[in-house]
Structures are given as C-alpha cells and as structure tokens.
XYZ file of C-alpha atoms in Angstrom:
345
model
C -5.508 19.860 -82.989
C -5.792 20.240 -86.791
C -7.074 16.678 -87.103
C -9.627 17.259 -84.337
C -10.929 20.435 -86.001
C -11.078 18.779 -89.434
C -12.832 15.690 -88.072
C -15.344 17.790 -86.119
C -16.151 19.936 -89.162
C -16.584 16.822 -91.305
C -18.897 15.084 -88.822
C -20.965 18.155 -87.912
C -21.143 19.232 -91.558
C -22.288 15.821 -92.786
C -24.972 15.463 -90.119
C -26.312 18.978 -90.563
C -26.260 18.704 -94.361
C -28.281 15.479 -94.322
C -30.730 16.748 -91.686
C -31.415 20.054 -93.410
C -31.556 18.340 -96.800
C -34.507 16.328 -95.506
C -36.399 19.511 -94.618
C -35.360 21.160 -97.893
C -36.392 18.337 -100.250
C -39.782 17.778 -98.629
C -40.482 21.534 -98.492
C -39.829 21.737 -102.231
C -41.882 18.593 -102.891
C -44.885 19.999 -101.035
C -44.698 23.296 -102.935
C -43.228 25.531 -100.239
C -40.903 28.413 -101.107
C -37.438 28.010 -99.592
C -35.574 31.332 -99.536
C -32.276 29.985 -98.179
C -30.591 26.648 -97.538
C -27.673 27.215 -95.155
C -25.006 25.057 -93.547
C -23.634 26.711 -90.429
C -24.508 29.958 -88.684
C -23.078 33.459 -88.602
C -21.496 35.379 -91.514
C -21.723 33.871 -95.001
C -18.519 32.392 -96.390
C -19.953 31.195 -99.698
C -23.326 32.145 -101.144
C -24.922 31.205 -104.478
C -28.393 32.074 -105.790
C -30.127 29.347 -107.790
C -33.682 30.178 -108.784
C -35.664 31.367 -105.791
C -33.306 29.768 -103.252
C -29.959 30.998 -101.962
C -27.480 28.283 -100.963
C -24.878 29.332 -98.410
C -22.090 28.052 -96.160
C -21.617 30.086 -92.997
C -18.723 30.619 -90.619
C -19.846 28.590 -87.582
C -20.192 24.896 -88.589
C -22.398 23.866 -85.670
C -25.781 23.729 -87.339
C -27.764 24.909 -90.318
C -31.218 25.998 -91.366
C -33.812 26.285 -94.098
C -35.442 29.687 -94.440
C -38.911 28.503 -95.500
C -41.340 31.299 -96.295
C -44.362 31.505 -94.022
C -42.915 29.836 -90.945
C -44.270 32.889 -89.128
C -47.912 33.285 -90.279
C -47.799 37.026 -89.603
C -44.893 37.459 -92.041
C -46.021 35.140 -94.831
C -45.279 36.825 -98.153
C -45.483 33.622 -100.200
C -49.253 33.240 -100.263
C -50.319 29.625 -100.823
C -46.659 28.592 -101.029
C -45.978 29.618 -97.448
C -45.402 26.976 -94.796
C -48.347 28.181 -92.723
C -50.711 27.944 -95.725
C -49.999 24.272 -96.413
C -52.126 21.388 -95.025
C -51.123 19.981 -91.632
C -50.034 16.710 -93.253
C -47.571 18.499 -95.551
C -46.096 20.442 -92.647
C -45.733 17.242 -90.605
C -43.777 15.624 -93.456
C -41.412 18.601 -93.671
C -40.827 18.686 -89.907
C -40.151 14.937 -89.582
C -37.995 14.697 -92.712
C -34.858 15.997 -90.984
C -34.809 13.266 -88.355
C -35.851 10.699 -90.971
C -32.734 11.538 -92.993
C -30.629 11.161 -89.855
C -31.922 7.581 -89.641
C -31.286 6.951 -93.343
C -27.681 8.203 -93.293
C -26.378 5.498 -90.897
C -27.905 2.757 -93.062
C -26.008 4.157 -96.059
C -22.774 4.580 -94.083
C -22.940 1.114 -92.543
C -23.682 -0.427 -95.939
C -20.629 1.301 -97.416
C -18.457 0.204 -94.506
C -19.579 -3.438 -94.665
C -19.473 -3.690 -98.470
C -16.236 -1.815 -99.177
C -14.221 -2.098 -95.932
C -15.574 -5.474 -94.805
C -16.442 -6.814 -91.378
C -13.622 -6.856 -88.892
C -13.493 -9.453 -86.138
C -10.826 -9.136 -83.430
C -7.873 -11.472 -83.756
C -6.837 -13.447 -80.690
C -3.139 -13.028 -81.586
C -1.152 -10.716 -79.232
C -0.122 -8.490 -82.143
C -0.486 -4.712 -82.025
C -2.773 -3.240 -84.662
C -3.393 0.490 -84.251
C -1.033 2.382 -81.936
C -2.682 5.690 -81.000
C -0.472 8.760 -81.272
C 0.243 10.543 -78.015
C -0.689 7.540 -75.871
C 1.726 5.614 -73.574
C 2.384 2.818 -76.112
C 3.384 5.243 -78.869
C 5.525 7.276 -76.462
C 7.309 4.068 -75.388
C 8.193 3.278 -79.016
C 5.756 0.440 -79.671
C 4.692 0.052 -83.304
C 1.905 -1.562 -85.274
C 2.817 -5.184 -86.024
C 4.770 -5.749 -82.803
C 4.036 -9.175 -81.259
C 3.911 -9.139 -77.464
C 5.831 -12.081 -76.006
C 5.832 -11.304 -72.279
C 4.313 -8.867 -69.773
C 6.472 -8.420 -66.657
C 8.147 -11.724 -67.461
C 4.890 -13.638 -67.848
C 4.445 -15.311 -71.256
C 1.634 -13.979 -73.450
C -0.231 -16.353 -75.773
C -3.364 -14.365 -76.612
C -4.526 -10.741 -76.885
C -6.530 -11.215 -73.674
C -3.329 -12.192 -71.839
C -1.748 -8.903 -72.907
C -4.812 -6.765 -72.037
C -5.225 -8.382 -68.616
C -1.517 -8.070 -67.886
C -1.591 -4.336 -68.553
C -4.946 -3.735 -66.855
C -3.949 -5.499 -63.656
C -0.895 -3.270 -63.155
C -3.079 -0.304 -62.194
C -0.972 2.340 -63.927
C 2.447 1.055 -62.773
C 5.312 0.686 -65.322
C 5.000 -2.539 -67.316
C 7.984 -4.381 -68.800
C 7.172 -5.853 -72.204
C 9.107 -8.105 -74.506
C 8.010 -7.704 -78.109
C 9.088 -9.247 -81.385
C 9.612 -6.884 -84.314
C 10.823 -8.129 -87.684
C 12.438 -11.191 -86.104
C 14.162 -9.277 -83.305
C 13.175 -9.238 -79.629
C 12.984 -5.849 -77.927
C 12.524 -4.862 -74.284
C 10.087 -1.971 -73.810
C 8.775 -0.315 -70.660
C 5.393 1.377 -70.876
C 3.387 3.090 -68.154
C -0.387 2.691 -68.638
C -2.656 5.673 -68.045
C -6.041 5.349 -66.358
C -8.949 5.751 -68.760
C -12.017 7.215 -67.052
C -14.492 5.962 -69.661
C -13.136 2.404 -69.678
C -12.525 2.468 -65.898
C -9.154 0.750 -66.228
C -5.503 1.310 -67.110
C -4.763 1.404 -70.843
C -1.717 1.978 -73.056
C -3.477 3.168 -76.245
C -3.300 0.214 -78.614
C -5.769 -1.898 -80.530
C -5.359 -5.479 -81.641
C -5.280 -6.740 -85.196
C -8.449 -7.835 -86.956
C -9.571 -10.468 -89.428
C -11.581 -9.016 -92.309
C -14.490 -10.620 -94.203
C -16.229 -8.971 -97.162
C -19.990 -9.644 -97.308
C -21.917 -9.345 -100.570
C -24.337 -6.591 -101.557
C -27.514 -8.155 -100.125
C -25.849 -9.194 -96.856
C -24.327 -5.721 -96.477
C -27.777 -4.123 -96.810
C -29.219 -6.534 -94.239
C -26.334 -5.958 -91.834
C -26.660 -2.173 -92.240
C -30.330 -2.229 -91.200
C -29.583 -4.636 -88.350
C -26.714 -2.475 -87.052
C -28.824 0.677 -87.254
C -31.724 -0.972 -85.409
C -29.440 -2.342 -82.691
C -27.895 1.082 -82.051
C -31.297 2.787 -81.938
C -32.488 0.237 -79.363
C -29.344 0.735 -77.248
C -29.639 4.527 -77.435
C -33.279 4.557 -76.386
C -32.457 2.250 -73.474
C -29.598 4.537 -72.429
C -31.785 7.652 -72.687
C -34.490 5.996 -70.590
C -31.875 5.184 -67.958
C -30.677 8.801 -67.908
C -34.248 10.069 -67.523
C -35.088 7.526 -64.812
C -31.956 8.358 -62.829
C -32.204 12.105 -63.613
C -28.495 12.054 -64.374
C -26.817 14.122 -67.076
C -23.264 12.976 -66.367
C -22.992 11.236 -69.751
C -24.181 14.243 -71.773
C -21.656 15.738 -74.187
C -21.817 19.053 -76.029
C -20.001 20.333 -79.124
C -16.634 20.443 -77.339
C -16.932 16.831 -76.171
C -18.154 15.614 -79.574
C -15.308 17.444 -81.328
C -12.777 15.866 -78.965
C -14.237 12.399 -79.578
C -14.239 12.987 -83.343
C -10.542 13.853 -83.200
C -9.729 10.736 -81.185
C -11.719 8.511 -83.533
C -10.144 10.129 -86.602
C -6.726 8.984 -85.359
C -7.939 5.401 -85.857
C -8.815 6.006 -89.516
C -11.579 7.133 -91.847
C -13.761 4.041 -91.393
C -13.983 4.478 -87.590
C -14.831 8.150 -88.226
C -17.705 7.082 -90.506
C -18.898 4.715 -87.772
C -18.814 7.601 -85.324
C -20.743 9.826 -87.753
C -23.405 7.120 -88.130
C -23.699 6.779 -84.361
C -23.966 10.544 -83.909
C -26.527 10.833 -86.714
C -28.825 8.381 -84.933
C -28.301 10.301 -81.703
C -29.269 13.548 -83.432
C -32.307 11.940 -85.059
C -33.638 10.562 -81.784
C -33.025 13.720 -79.742
C -34.649 15.895 -82.407
C -37.858 13.883 -81.987
C -38.106 14.774 -78.299
C -41.390 16.669 -77.693
C -39.529 19.827 -76.663
C -41.038 22.899 -78.367
C -37.800 24.186 -79.907
C -37.006 20.791 -81.494
C -38.614 19.061 -84.477
C -40.511 16.783 -82.086
C -42.008 19.840 -80.409
C -43.069 21.302 -83.757
C -44.655 17.977 -84.667
C -46.516 17.913 -81.354
C -48.011 21.367 -81.980
C -49.078 20.190 -85.448
C -50.792 17.187 -83.849
C -52.644 19.574 -81.510
C -53.643 21.677 -84.529
C -54.905 18.595 -86.368
C -57.091 17.650 -83.375
C -58.357 21.202 -82.740
C -58.903 21.979 -86.394
C -56.986 25.240 -86.059
C -53.439 26.263 -85.081
C -52.404 27.393 -81.634
C -52.572 31.113 -81.021
C -49.384 33.138 -81.669
C -49.141 33.832 -77.925
C -49.327 30.117 -77.060
C -46.739 29.271 -79.706
C -44.421 31.982 -78.409
C -44.785 30.695 -74.850
C -44.051 27.072 -75.780
C -41.085 28.117 -77.933
C -39.647 30.131 -75.057
C -39.958 27.191 -72.680
C -38.276 24.927 -75.214
C -35.387 27.322 -75.769
C -34.824 27.653 -72.012
C -34.728 23.844 -71.657
C -32.254 23.534 -74.515
C -30.023 26.243 -73.040
C -30.009 24.436 -69.678
C -29.108 21.148 -71.386
C -26.357 22.876 -73.361
C -24.928 24.453 -70.203
C -24.887 21.037 -68.478
C -23.314 19.359 -71.505
C -20.670 22.077 -71.828
C -19.867 21.766 -68.124
C -19.358 18.020 -68.631
C -17.131 18.720 -71.655
C -14.923 21.135 -69.725
C -14.601 18.691 -66.800
C -13.567 15.885 -69.172
C -11.108 18.024 -71.147
C -9.419 19.983 -68.364
C -9.891 17.786 -65.295
C -10.003 14.299 -66.805
C -13.379 13.677 -65.139
C-alpha cells in the first residue's frame, strides 16, 4: 500500500508539474501576471512567495493550476498583463504549452532510460528475472535466478516452453523443477487468471540482455518510441470512439493501482509508465472539450476568426457542458476502477 501511494504521488506529481510548468513558463514569457503556481488541490501544505508569484504544494496530489490574472475578463486587475488583454496568438501558446510539455517529458525520460539503463531484449533462457511480490510464484518460494528445468515433468528448454506450460494449465497447480545454485528443487505453484492478459500467470518475468546505445542513438530511439506510442494511443482512442466503449477507461484509482504494480518491477519501469501516462494526458488534454486545454484552444480559434471573443454567456454555457462531460467520464472511469479492484473485472 505504501509503495502504491508513493508511486502514485510520484507519477501524478511529475506529470502535473511538467504540464503546469508549460503554462507557467509561456505565461511569464508572454508578459502575463501569474499570481500562483500550485501543485495539487485543497489546503496548502507548503507556500512560498517569490516576487509576484506564490508557489504552493497542496494536500490533494491529483492536479495543479496556474492562477493567471485576467482569465476572467470581468475580474482582470492586471491591466495589459492580464490573460484576456493579450493577443490571441499569445493565449494560444499558453494554452497549448501544457500538452506540449507532456509530449516533451516522455522524450526526455526515454532518452534517460536508453542512455543510462540501456535497451533490454528478452532472453530466451528459462531463467526467472523479476518475481513479483504477492503473486503465486513468490508465494510458492520461487526466486530471481531460478532456472526452470521441467513443467509437470515436461523438459523446458526456452522461456516460451515455460510460459506455454503454465498458460496451458488454466489455473491448475503446476509442478516445477528448478535449479538454484546448483541444487534441484521441486516447487508447486498455482497460476492465477489475469484478466488483462486473458490467461493464467504466476507473476514472473524473464531475464533480459542489455545493450547501451550512445548519445545520438538514444535521442533517436527516444523520439521513435514517443512517436510509436502516440500513434498506438490515437488508434486505440479512435477504436474506443468508434465502438462507443469505455470499458478500458481508468481513473485515478486505477492509475494509482497500476503505478504501484509497476513500481514493484523497479524505478525504470515506473519511468516508462510515467512517460506513457504523460503522452496519454497530453493527447486527452487536446480534446476539443470546453473544460480541457483543447476546448480553450478551440474557443480562441473561434475568436481569431470572429475578430472578437465569445460572449461571457456563451463561454459559461460551453464550460458547463465541458464540465458535465468530464464528470460523466470520471464517473465511468471510477466505476471501471472499482470493478477492477474489488471484483477483478
């Protein structure tokens, strides 16, 4: 539980910090007055005043905000430094900067992973790498470094032989013979059915072979990895929209649970997860829903075409619609989270 909470705070905090930093930097660059830069919501835990801006960390680490003067034209007390008084182009830059930073972060994370941790390719040897705590393999006493010799008496020569032997048992007890430090041990493990993988699993990962690319190759690989994930995410989102299915949606509870599970595998997998989630946040924030950055950008595009902003009443109406849509999505995502956590669905 402690690891899950710590991992969730780290991931949410990093993503929110980077996103809000994009808004903050571009607001300052375009001459806007930023009254507060906050990570989290609710009561202030830490608060420091530096110049005209207050920097704070708040109690609920599920978001953040920039209090930019003049976001509401009727309450602009910053004159020409208010958001509403700046040219449309400047406001567009500020609005898009958050999502832009969410696309930049994964490139940086992937570069660091490739350059410092290397590229891991799965080994074909039937040797256990990571043994996940609390899973059937760990409960049966299996350890990292164990070499699987047989599954239910059948010899195992490759990692695929071991995986297929466990998968084909359909959750029934499996008799393994493993070699540990020159000794052969008999171990019985009962696989559990994994709903996401749609097969029986025991909670182990194989060993990997590591290669360390140079600086230039790491940069190239980071951009390639980021682009590939963006393409896959857009394809998945299109599929969800076409099928009108929200079964794969996850809310804060589901993301926190996944962060905890990934954190058990190590810090590098957690950074990979953070990069993946950052891209997800960047893409979703560009949706043309009024309460999101994409919705704000859309209203700015309308203003640029009309030559004047939308009326306060129209803005209020669109914002209300956007908030209702987001609440409905959050309710659906939370329902999915609760089903996964408490019912294994």
